[in-house]
């Protein structure tokens, strides 16, 4: 029974179908899969001493063939508004961030899809890091499970993350295959079983991947738009030089809005750059009114940033003008400012240490900027 039969891989890397096949190939009885689902995905509890229905021999077989470790919460900070930022340590010494954002009826986890980012938006410090690597499936799913487990153990047994947004570090569609597989696990009834309507993926506009959107489960999509003219968008988001507004909006027409729903357009408001009357007119020309929701994000200034935040009056005026033209338009409330978890502040710097060997990590949070 101590046989190692398969190459040992993280169990969270398997799709539900693959996991079922792997368990069968080990000769394990059917109920084991249900037990594992119950403990990992429902209870988020990895304490194997509680798996009382699974025999010692079967546990040994499981441990010889699957890796049950999750990425580790190496630091967390709570903002006065209840936003909680987590630094998640990965096996190779890199780290990413996840942020739990409370609202009246939900607790949303903003997760990362890459270490660093290759897109290089000029308002985003994550973009200045360049891309280190894609996250693996178990590292994406693991952010959700590790934070869930931390909240249950440290805040309340009743703590439940209800929503997911892919708005942390990285461009999710640049890591298409792994993000897609992670989303499949998030929505699978034999996985985390979240409703598709509770998951939103935000992209800077990678046209070739948007053209393959039908391959994704039917989750919500948000586009980081930020400008309505190609020259300005290319200045803010160099990706626009390759995939300009025309290409982007042609591709968006192919997104099947099956159950609903509208595309959300994230629009970073920067003083005297994209917050004027002509920008409102440009938005109205580009965005189909009934299928669009606009989310205005007043720029968070940081020391040394070239861009400035518009006045509150200007932000409200911009929103009101869009309302008058029949658009649904919200202003993103800044959360977690005091722990640098707000949008535009998502970047951290860690001493590279091997946390998996139990060494101490001292995170140093630095000024940062991220908008998706
Ligand atoms: S805003 Fe998002 S896509 Fe742009 S550089 Fe930052 S992490 Fe990458």
PDB file of N, CA and C in Angstrom, residues 20 151 179 188 242 303:
ATOM      1  N   UNK A  20     -10.723  12.191 -10.818  1.00  0.00           N
ATOM      2  CA  UNK A  20     -11.520  10.968 -10.707  1.00  0.00           C
ATOM      3  C   UNK A  20     -10.775   9.789 -11.322  1.00  0.00           C
ATOM      4  N   UNK A 151      -9.004  32.423   6.906  1.00  0.00           N
ATOM      5  CA  UNK A 151     -10.143  33.148   7.484  1.00  0.00           C
ATOM      6  C   UNK A 151     -10.915  32.258   8.457  1.00  0.00           C
ATOM      7  N   UNK A 179      -5.481  29.627 -16.202  1.00  0.00           N
ATOM      8  CA  UNK A 179      -6.592  30.379 -15.617  1.00  0.00           C
ATOM      9  C   UNK A 179      -7.909  29.695 -15.974  1.00  0.00           C
ATOM     10  N   UNK A 188     -16.916  24.116 -10.807  1.00  0.00           N
ATOM     11  CA  UNK A 188     -17.356  22.721 -10.863  1.00  0.00           C
ATOM     12  C   UNK A 188     -18.095  22.310  -9.581  1.00  0.00           C
ATOM     13  N   UNK A 242      -0.567  46.951 -30.399  1.00  0.00           N
ATOM     14  CA  UNK A 242      -0.766  45.683 -31.126  1.00  0.00           C
ATOM     15  C   UNK A 242      -2.237  45.385 -31.363  1.00  0.00           C
ATOM     16  N   UNK A 303       3.782  58.482  -4.840  1.00  0.00           N
ATOM     17  CA  UNK A 303       4.939  59.369  -4.996  1.00  0.00           C
ATOM     18  C   UNK A 303       5.647  59.090  -6.312  1.00  0.00           C
TER      19      UNK A 303
END
